[in-house]
mmCIF file of C-alpha atoms in Angstrom:
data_model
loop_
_atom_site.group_PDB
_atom_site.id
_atom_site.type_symbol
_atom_site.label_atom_id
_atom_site.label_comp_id
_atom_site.label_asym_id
_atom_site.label_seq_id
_atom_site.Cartn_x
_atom_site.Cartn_y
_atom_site.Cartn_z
ATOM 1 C CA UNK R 1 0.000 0.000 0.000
ATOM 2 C CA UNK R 2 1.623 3.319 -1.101
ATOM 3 C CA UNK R 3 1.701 5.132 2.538
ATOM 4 C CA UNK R 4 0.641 9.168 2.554
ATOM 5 C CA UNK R 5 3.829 10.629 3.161
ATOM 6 C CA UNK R 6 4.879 9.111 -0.082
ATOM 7 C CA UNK R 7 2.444 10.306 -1.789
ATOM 8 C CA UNK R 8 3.000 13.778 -0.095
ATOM 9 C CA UNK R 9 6.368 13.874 -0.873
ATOM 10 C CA UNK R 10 5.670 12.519 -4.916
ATOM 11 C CA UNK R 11 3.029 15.672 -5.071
ATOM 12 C CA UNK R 12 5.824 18.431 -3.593
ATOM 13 C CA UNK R 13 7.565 17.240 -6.580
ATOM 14 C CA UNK R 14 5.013 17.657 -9.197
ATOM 15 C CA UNK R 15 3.862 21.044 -7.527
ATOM 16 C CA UNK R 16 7.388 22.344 -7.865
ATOM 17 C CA UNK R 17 8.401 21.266 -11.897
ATOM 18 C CA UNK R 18 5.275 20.539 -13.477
ATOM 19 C CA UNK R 19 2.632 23.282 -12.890
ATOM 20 C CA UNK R 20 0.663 22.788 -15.612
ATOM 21 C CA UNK R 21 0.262 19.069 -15.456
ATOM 22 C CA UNK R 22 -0.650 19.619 -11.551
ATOM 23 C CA UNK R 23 -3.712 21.768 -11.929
ATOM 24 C CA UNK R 24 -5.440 19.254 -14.537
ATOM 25 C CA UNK R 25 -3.603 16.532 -12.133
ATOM 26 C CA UNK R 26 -6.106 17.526 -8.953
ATOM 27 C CA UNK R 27 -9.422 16.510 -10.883
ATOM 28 C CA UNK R 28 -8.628 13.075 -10.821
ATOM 29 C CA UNK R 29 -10.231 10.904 -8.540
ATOM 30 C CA UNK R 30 -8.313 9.793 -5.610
ATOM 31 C CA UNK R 31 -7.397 6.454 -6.391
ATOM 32 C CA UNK R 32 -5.951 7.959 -9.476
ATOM 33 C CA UNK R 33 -4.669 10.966 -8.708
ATOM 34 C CA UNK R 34 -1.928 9.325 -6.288
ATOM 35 C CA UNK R 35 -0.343 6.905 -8.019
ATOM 36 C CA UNK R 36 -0.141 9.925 -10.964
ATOM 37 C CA UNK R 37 1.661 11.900 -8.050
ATOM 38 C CA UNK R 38 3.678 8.625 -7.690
ATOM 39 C CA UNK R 39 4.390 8.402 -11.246
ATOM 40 C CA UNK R 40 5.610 11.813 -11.682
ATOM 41 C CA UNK R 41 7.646 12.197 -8.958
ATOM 42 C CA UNK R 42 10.133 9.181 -10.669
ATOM 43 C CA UNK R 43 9.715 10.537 -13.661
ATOM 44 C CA UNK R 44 11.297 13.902 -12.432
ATOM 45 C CA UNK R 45 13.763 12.198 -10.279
ATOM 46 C CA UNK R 46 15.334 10.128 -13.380
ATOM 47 C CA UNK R 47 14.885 13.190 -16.076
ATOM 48 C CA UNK R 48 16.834 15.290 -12.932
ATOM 49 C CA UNK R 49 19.969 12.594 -12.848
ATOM 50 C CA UNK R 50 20.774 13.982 -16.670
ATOM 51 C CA UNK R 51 19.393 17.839 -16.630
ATOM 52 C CA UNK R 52 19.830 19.115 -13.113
ATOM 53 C CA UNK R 53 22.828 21.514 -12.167
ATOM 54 C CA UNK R 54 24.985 19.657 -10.004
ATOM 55 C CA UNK R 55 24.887 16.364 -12.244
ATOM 56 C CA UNK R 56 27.633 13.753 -12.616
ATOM 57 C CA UNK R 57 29.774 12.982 -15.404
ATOM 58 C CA UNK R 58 28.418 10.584 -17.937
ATOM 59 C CA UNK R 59 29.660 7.594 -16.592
ATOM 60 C CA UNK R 60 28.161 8.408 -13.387
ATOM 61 C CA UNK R 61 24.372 9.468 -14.452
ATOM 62 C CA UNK R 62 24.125 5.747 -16.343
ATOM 63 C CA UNK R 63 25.312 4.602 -12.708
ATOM 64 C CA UNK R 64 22.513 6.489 -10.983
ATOM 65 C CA UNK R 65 19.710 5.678 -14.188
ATOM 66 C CA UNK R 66 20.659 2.036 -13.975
ATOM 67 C CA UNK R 67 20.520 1.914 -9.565
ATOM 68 C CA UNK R 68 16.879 3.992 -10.152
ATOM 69 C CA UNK R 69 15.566 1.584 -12.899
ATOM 70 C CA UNK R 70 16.019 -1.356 -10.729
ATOM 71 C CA UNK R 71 14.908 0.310 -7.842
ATOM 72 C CA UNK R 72 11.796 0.976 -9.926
ATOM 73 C CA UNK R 73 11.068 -2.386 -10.754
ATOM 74 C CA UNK R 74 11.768 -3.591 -7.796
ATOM 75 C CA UNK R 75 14.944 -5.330 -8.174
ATOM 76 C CA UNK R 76 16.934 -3.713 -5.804
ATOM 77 C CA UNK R 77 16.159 -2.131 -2.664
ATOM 78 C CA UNK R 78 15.797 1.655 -2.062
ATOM 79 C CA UNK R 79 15.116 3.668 1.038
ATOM 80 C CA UNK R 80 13.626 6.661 -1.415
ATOM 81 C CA UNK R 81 10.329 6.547 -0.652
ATOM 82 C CA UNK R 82 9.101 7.845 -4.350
ATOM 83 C CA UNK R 83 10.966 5.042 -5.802
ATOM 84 C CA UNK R 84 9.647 2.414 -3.159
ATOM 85 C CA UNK R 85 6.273 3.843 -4.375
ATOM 86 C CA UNK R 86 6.695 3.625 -7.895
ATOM 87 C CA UNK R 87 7.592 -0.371 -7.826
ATOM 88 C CA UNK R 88 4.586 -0.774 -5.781
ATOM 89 C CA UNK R 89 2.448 1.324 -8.517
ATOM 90 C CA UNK R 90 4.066 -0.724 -10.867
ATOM 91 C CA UNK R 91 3.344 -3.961 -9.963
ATOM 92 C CA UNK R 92 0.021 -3.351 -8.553
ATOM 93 C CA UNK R 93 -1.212 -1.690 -12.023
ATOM 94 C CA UNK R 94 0.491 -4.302 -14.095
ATOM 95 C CA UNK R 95 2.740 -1.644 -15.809
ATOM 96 C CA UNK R 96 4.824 -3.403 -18.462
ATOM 97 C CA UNK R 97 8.639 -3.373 -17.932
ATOM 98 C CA UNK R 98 8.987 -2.450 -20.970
ATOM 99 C CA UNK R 99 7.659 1.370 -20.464
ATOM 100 C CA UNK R 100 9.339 1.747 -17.378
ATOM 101 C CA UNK R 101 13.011 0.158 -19.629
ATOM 102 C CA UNK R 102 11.737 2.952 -22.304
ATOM 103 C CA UNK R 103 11.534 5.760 -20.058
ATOM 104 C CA UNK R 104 15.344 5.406 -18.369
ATOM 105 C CA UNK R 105 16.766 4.310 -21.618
ATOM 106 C CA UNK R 106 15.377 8.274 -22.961
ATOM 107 C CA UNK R 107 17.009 9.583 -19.950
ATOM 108 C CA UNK R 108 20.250 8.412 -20.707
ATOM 109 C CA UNK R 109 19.855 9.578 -24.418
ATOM 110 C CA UNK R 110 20.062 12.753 -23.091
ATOM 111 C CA UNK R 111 23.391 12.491 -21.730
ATOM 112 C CA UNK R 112 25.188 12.123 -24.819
ATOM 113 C CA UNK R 113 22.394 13.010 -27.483
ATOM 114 C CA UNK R 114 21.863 16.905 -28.107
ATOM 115 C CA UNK R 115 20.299 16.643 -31.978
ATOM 116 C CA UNK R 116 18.006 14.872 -33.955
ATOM 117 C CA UNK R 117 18.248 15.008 -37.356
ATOM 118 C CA UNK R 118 14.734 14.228 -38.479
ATOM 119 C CA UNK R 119 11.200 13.653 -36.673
ATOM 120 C CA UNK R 120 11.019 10.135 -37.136
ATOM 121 C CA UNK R 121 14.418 10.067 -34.630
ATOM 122 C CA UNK R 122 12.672 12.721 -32.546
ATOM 123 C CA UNK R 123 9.524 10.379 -32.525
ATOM 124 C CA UNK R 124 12.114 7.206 -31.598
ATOM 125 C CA UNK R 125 12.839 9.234 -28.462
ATOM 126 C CA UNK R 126 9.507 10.255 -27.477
ATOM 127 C CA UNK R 127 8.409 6.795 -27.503
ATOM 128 C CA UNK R 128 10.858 6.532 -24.334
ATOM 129 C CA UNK R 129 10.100 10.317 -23.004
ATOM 130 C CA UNK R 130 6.748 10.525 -23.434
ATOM 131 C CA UNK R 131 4.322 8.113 -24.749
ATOM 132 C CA UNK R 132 5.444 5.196 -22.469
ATOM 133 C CA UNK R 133 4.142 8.321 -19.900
ATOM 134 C CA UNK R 134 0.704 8.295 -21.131
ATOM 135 C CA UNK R 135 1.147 4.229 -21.467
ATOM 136 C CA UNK R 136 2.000 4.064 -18.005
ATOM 137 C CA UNK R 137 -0.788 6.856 -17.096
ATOM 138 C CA UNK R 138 -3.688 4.322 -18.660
ATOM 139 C CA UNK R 139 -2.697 1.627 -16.890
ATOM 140 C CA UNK R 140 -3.404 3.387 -13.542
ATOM 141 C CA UNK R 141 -6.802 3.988 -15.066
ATOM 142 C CA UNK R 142 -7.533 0.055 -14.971
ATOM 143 C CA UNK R 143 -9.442 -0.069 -17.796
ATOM 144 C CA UNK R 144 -10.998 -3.380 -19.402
ATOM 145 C CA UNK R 145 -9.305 -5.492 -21.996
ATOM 146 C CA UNK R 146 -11.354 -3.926 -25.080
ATOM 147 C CA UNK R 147 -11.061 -0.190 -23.661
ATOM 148 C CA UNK R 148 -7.314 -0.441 -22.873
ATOM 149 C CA UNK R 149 -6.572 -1.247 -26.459
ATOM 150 C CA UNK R 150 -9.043 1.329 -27.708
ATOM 151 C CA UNK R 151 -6.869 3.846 -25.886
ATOM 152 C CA UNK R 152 -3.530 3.416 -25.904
ATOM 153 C CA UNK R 153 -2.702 4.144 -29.466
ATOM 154 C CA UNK R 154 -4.385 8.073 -28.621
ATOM 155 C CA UNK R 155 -2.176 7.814 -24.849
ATOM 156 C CA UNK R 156 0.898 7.387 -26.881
ATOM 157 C CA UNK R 157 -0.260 10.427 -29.142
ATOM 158 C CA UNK R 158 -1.223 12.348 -26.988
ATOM 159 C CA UNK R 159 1.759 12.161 -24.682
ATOM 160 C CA UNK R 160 3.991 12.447 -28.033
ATOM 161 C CA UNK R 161 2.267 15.562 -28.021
ATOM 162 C CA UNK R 162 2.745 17.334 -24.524
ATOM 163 C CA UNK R 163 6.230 16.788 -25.398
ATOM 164 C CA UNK R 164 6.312 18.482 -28.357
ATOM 165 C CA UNK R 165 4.962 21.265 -26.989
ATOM 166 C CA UNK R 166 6.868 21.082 -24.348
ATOM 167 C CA UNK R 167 9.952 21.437 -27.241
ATOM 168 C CA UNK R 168 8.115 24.041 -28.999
ATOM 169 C CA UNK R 169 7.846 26.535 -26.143
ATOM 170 C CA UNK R 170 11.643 25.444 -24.392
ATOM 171 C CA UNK R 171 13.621 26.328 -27.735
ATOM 172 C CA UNK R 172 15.099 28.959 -25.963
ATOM 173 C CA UNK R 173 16.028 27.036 -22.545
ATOM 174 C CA UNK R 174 16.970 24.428 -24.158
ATOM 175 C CA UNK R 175 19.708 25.331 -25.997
ATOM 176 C CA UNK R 176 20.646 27.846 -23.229
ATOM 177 C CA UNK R 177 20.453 25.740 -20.209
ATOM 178 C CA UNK R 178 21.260 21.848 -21.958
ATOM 179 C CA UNK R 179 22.972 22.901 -25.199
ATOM 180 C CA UNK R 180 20.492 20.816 -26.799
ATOM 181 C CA UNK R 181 18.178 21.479 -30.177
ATOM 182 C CA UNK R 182 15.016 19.202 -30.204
ATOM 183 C CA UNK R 183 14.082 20.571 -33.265
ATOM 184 C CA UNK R 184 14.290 18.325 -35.983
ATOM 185 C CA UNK R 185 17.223 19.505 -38.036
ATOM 186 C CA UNK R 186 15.924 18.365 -41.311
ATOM 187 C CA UNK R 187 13.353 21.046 -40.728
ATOM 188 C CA UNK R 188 15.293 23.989 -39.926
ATOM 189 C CA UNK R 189 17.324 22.884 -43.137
ATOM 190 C CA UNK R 190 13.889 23.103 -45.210
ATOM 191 C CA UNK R 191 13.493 26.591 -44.130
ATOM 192 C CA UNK R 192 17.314 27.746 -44.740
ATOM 193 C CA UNK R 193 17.914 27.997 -40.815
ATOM 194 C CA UNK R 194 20.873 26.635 -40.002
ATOM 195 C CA UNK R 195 21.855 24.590 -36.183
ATOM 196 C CA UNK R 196 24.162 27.187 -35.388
ATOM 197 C CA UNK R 197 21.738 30.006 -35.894
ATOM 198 C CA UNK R 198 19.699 28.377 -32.900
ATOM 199 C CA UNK R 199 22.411 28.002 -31.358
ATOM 200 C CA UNK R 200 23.211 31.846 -31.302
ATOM 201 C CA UNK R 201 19.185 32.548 -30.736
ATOM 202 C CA UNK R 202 18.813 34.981 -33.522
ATOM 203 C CA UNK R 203 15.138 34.351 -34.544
ATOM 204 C CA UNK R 204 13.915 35.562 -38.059
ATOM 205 C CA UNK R 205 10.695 34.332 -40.267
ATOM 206 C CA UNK R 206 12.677 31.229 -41.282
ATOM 207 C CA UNK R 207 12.666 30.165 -37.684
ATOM 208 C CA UNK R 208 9.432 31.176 -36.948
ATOM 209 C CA UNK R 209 8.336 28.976 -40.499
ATOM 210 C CA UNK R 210 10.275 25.850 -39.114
ATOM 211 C CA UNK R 211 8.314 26.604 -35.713
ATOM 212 C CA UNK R 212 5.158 26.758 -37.372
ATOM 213 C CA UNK R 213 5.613 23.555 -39.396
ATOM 214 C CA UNK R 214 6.527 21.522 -36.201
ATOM 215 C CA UNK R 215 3.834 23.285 -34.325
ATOM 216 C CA UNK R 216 0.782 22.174 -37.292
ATOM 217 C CA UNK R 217 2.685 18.485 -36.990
ATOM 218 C CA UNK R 218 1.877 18.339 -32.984
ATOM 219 C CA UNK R 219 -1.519 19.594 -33.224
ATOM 220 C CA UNK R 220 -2.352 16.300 -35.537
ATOM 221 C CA UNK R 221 -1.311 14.709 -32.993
ATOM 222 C CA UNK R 222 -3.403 16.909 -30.239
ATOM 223 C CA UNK R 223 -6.354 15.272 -32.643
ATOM 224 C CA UNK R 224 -5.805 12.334 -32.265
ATOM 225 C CA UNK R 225 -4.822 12.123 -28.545
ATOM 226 C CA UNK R 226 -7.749 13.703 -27.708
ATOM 227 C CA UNK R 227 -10.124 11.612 -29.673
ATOM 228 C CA UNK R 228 -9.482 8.587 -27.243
ATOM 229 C CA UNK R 229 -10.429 10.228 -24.061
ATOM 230 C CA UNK R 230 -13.821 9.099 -24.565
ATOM 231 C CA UNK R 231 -12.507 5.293 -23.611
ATOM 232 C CA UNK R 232 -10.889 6.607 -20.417
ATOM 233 C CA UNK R 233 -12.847 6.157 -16.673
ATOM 234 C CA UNK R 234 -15.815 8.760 -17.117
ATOM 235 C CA UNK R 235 -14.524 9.957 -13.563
ATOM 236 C CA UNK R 236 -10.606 10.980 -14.966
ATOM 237 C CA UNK R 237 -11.710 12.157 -18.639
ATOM 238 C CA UNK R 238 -12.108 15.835 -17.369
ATOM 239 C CA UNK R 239 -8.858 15.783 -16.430
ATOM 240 C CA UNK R 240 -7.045 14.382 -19.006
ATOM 241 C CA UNK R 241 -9.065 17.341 -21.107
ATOM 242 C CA UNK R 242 -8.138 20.192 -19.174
ATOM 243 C CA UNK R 243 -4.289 18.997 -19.547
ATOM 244 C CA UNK R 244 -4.775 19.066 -23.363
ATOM 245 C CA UNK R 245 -6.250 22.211 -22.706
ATOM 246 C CA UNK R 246 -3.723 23.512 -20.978
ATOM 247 C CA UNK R 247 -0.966 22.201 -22.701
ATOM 248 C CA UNK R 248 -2.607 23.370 -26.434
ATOM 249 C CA UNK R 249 -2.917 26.840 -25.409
ATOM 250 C CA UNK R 250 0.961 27.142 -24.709
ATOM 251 C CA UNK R 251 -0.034 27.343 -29.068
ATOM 252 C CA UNK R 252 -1.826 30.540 -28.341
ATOM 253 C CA UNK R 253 1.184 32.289 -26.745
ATOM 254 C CA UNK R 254 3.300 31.036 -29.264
ATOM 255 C CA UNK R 255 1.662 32.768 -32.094
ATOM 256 C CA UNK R 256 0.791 35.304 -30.622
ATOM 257 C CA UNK R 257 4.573 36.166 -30.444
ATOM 258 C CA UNK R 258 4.855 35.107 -33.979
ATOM 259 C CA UNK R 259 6.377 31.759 -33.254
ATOM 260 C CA UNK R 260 9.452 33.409 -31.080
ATOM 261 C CA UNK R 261 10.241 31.050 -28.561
ATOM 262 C CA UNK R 262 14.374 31.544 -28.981
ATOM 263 C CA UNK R 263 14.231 34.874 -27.533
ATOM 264 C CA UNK R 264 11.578 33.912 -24.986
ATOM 265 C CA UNK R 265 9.945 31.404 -23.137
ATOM 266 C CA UNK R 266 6.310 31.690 -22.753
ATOM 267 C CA UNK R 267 4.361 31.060 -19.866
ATOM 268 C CA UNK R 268 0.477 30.131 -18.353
ATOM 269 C CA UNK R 269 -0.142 32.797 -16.122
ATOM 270 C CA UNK R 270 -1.990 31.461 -12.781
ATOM 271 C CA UNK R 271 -4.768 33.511 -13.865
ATOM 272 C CA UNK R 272 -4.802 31.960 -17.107
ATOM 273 C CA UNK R 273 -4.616 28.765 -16.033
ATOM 274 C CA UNK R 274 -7.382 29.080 -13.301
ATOM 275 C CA UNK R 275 -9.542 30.906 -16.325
ATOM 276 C CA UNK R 276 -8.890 27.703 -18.410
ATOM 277 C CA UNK R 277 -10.038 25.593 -16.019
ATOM 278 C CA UNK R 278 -13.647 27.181 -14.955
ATOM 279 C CA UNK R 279 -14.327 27.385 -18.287
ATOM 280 C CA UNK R 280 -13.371 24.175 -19.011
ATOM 281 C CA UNK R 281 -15.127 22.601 -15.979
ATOM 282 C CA UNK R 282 -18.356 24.638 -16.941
ATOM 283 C CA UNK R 283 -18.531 23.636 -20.693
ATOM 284 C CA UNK R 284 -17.798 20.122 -19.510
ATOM 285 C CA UNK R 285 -21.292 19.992 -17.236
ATOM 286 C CA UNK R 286 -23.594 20.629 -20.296
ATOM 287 C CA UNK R 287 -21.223 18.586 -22.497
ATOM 288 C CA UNK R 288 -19.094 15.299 -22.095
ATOM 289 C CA UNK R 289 -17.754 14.863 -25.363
ATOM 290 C CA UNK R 290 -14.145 15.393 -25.059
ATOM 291 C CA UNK R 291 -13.377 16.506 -28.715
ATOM 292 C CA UNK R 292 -16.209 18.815 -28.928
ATOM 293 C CA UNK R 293 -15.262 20.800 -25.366
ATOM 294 C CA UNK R 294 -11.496 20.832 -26.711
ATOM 295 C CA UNK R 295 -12.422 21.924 -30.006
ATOM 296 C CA UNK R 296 -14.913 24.722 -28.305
ATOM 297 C CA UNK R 297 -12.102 26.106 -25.848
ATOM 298 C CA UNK R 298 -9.456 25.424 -28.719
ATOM 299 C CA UNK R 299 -10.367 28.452 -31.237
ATOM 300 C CA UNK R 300 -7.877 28.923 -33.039
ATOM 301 C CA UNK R 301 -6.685 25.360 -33.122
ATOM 302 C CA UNK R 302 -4.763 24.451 -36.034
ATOM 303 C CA UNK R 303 -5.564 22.559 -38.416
ATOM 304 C CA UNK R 304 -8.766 21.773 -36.949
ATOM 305 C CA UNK R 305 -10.823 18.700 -37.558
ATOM 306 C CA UNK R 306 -15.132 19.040 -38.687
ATOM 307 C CA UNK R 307 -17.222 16.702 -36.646
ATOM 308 C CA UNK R 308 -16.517 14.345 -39.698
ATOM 309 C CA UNK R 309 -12.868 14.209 -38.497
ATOM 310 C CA UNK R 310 -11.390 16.154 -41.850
ATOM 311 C CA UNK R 311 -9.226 18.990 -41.530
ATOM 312 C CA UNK R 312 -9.593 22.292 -42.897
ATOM 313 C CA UNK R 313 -8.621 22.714 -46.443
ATOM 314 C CA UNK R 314 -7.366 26.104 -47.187
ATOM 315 C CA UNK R 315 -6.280 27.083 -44.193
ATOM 316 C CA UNK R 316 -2.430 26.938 -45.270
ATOM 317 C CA UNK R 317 -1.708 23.977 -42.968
ATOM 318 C CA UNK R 318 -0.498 20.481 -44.633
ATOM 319 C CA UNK R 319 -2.685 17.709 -44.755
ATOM 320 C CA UNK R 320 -2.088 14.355 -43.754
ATOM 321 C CA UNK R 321 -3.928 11.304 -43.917
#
């Protein structure tokens, strides 16, 4: 039984590095909402062995990934009591190894893998990073047989496409803080922007055209993450909503700076985020269909999907089938 205080101390975590995530995180139900305060709280603690300050040399942080992936699956013993919670989380829920493998193993690509030259590498990674995340995130939801494989393939999307956004609005820290470039190269080439001019920040229209490219790319996936709430716990789909929400409207700042996120980093406000969420919660009493409230607080969504599920033609986005 996962005991309060680690659940207390998993939460301190997730209220401290992932704000965003934590508001959407509280409208779960209890018996989900801990373990997902469980579940971040390792994820943090391995992405923090590569990325934080004071960090090791390389040798050591594959030391330290490889003494926190057994710990997680409960092959060794730990006296951290967010890892002794994890393995418990993981074994109750029936997590697969094989996400929890996935996860460290993108960890330790950071610590000697700064570039990726096209998506389909970028994609490689987030299957580690972040769709074994919203893997690991519907198993906690203890769905049925049928329902579990009706949702996973949108968890995996969906999570593929927090990250991305995630990328989109870090270019900046990213290269400043980690010296890394998450976007794919092969699409700064296509708009004549070249690494090194990332490197050195200097944002023009060819960055903000690469930006815009990626950013049409994640909101496909948006689509179809969001189109697979409906098979999630009626009790937890709000939440997983609002986080899209949330997460989407990152979008909204970004173009409304005219897709400069190497000279800035752009934010939620509280206020914002609080306003996302009444609204949210209200258009959510008169309506439970995920897509449609998303779509409704998601105005200038892009490229948008008819009831029908087509995109808009015309609207100077790429299509894809």
């Amino acid at each position: 039984m996962v005991e309060q205080k680690q659940v207390a101390r998993s939460k301190r975590i997730q209220r401290r590095t992932g704000k965003t995530f934590h508001v959407a995180t509280r409208l779960l139900p209890q018996r989900i909402r801990h373990p997902t305060y469980v579940l971040y709280g390792f994820f943090r603690i391995a992405d923090e062995v590569v990325d934080a300050e004071d960090t090791g040399t390389p040798a050591e942080q594959r030391a330290e990934l490889d003494r926190l992936r057994a710990a997680a699956l409960g092959e060794e013993p730990t006296d951290d009591p967010v890892l002794e919670a994890f393995a418990e989380v993981v074994e109750r829920n029936d997590i697969p190894d094989e996400d929890v493998h996935s996860f460290v193993d993108a960890m330790a690509s950071d610590i000697d893998t700064d570039r990726y030259e096209t998506y389909a590498d970028l994609e490689a990674y987030m299957d580690g990073s972040a769709a074994a995340v919203g893997r690991m995130m519907t198993a906690i939801m203890d769905l049925d047989p049928e329902e579990e494989a009706e949702a996973l393939p949108h968890a995996t999307k969906l999570g593929e496409a927090f990250q991305m956004t995630n990328f989109l609005r870090d270019v900046r820290e990213d290269v400043v803080e980690r010296d890394r470039i998450y976007l794919p190269l092969e699409t700064l080439r296509r708009h004549g922007v070249s690494e090194q001019q990332i490197l050195d920040l200097e944002f023009d229209e060819d960055v903000a055209a690469a930006i815009r490219e990626e950013m049409a790319r994640t909101e496909r996936l948006y689509e179809e993450g969001v189109a697979g709430i409906k098979y999630l716990p009626e009790d937890c789909q709000l939440a997983v909503l609002l986080s899209a929400v949330l997460y989407v409207d990152h979008h909204r700042l970004i173009r409304n700076r005219g897709y400069d996120t190497v000279s800035t980093t752009p934010e939620l406000s509280l206020t914002r985020k609080l306003s996302l969420l009444v609204r949210t919660r209200w258009k959510w009493q008169w309506n439970k269909d995920p897509e449609a409230v998303f779509y409704d607080m998601c105005t200038d969504f892009e490229p948008r999907r008819d009831r029908h599920g087509h995109g808009p033609h015309g609207a100077g986005v790429p299509q894809t089938d």
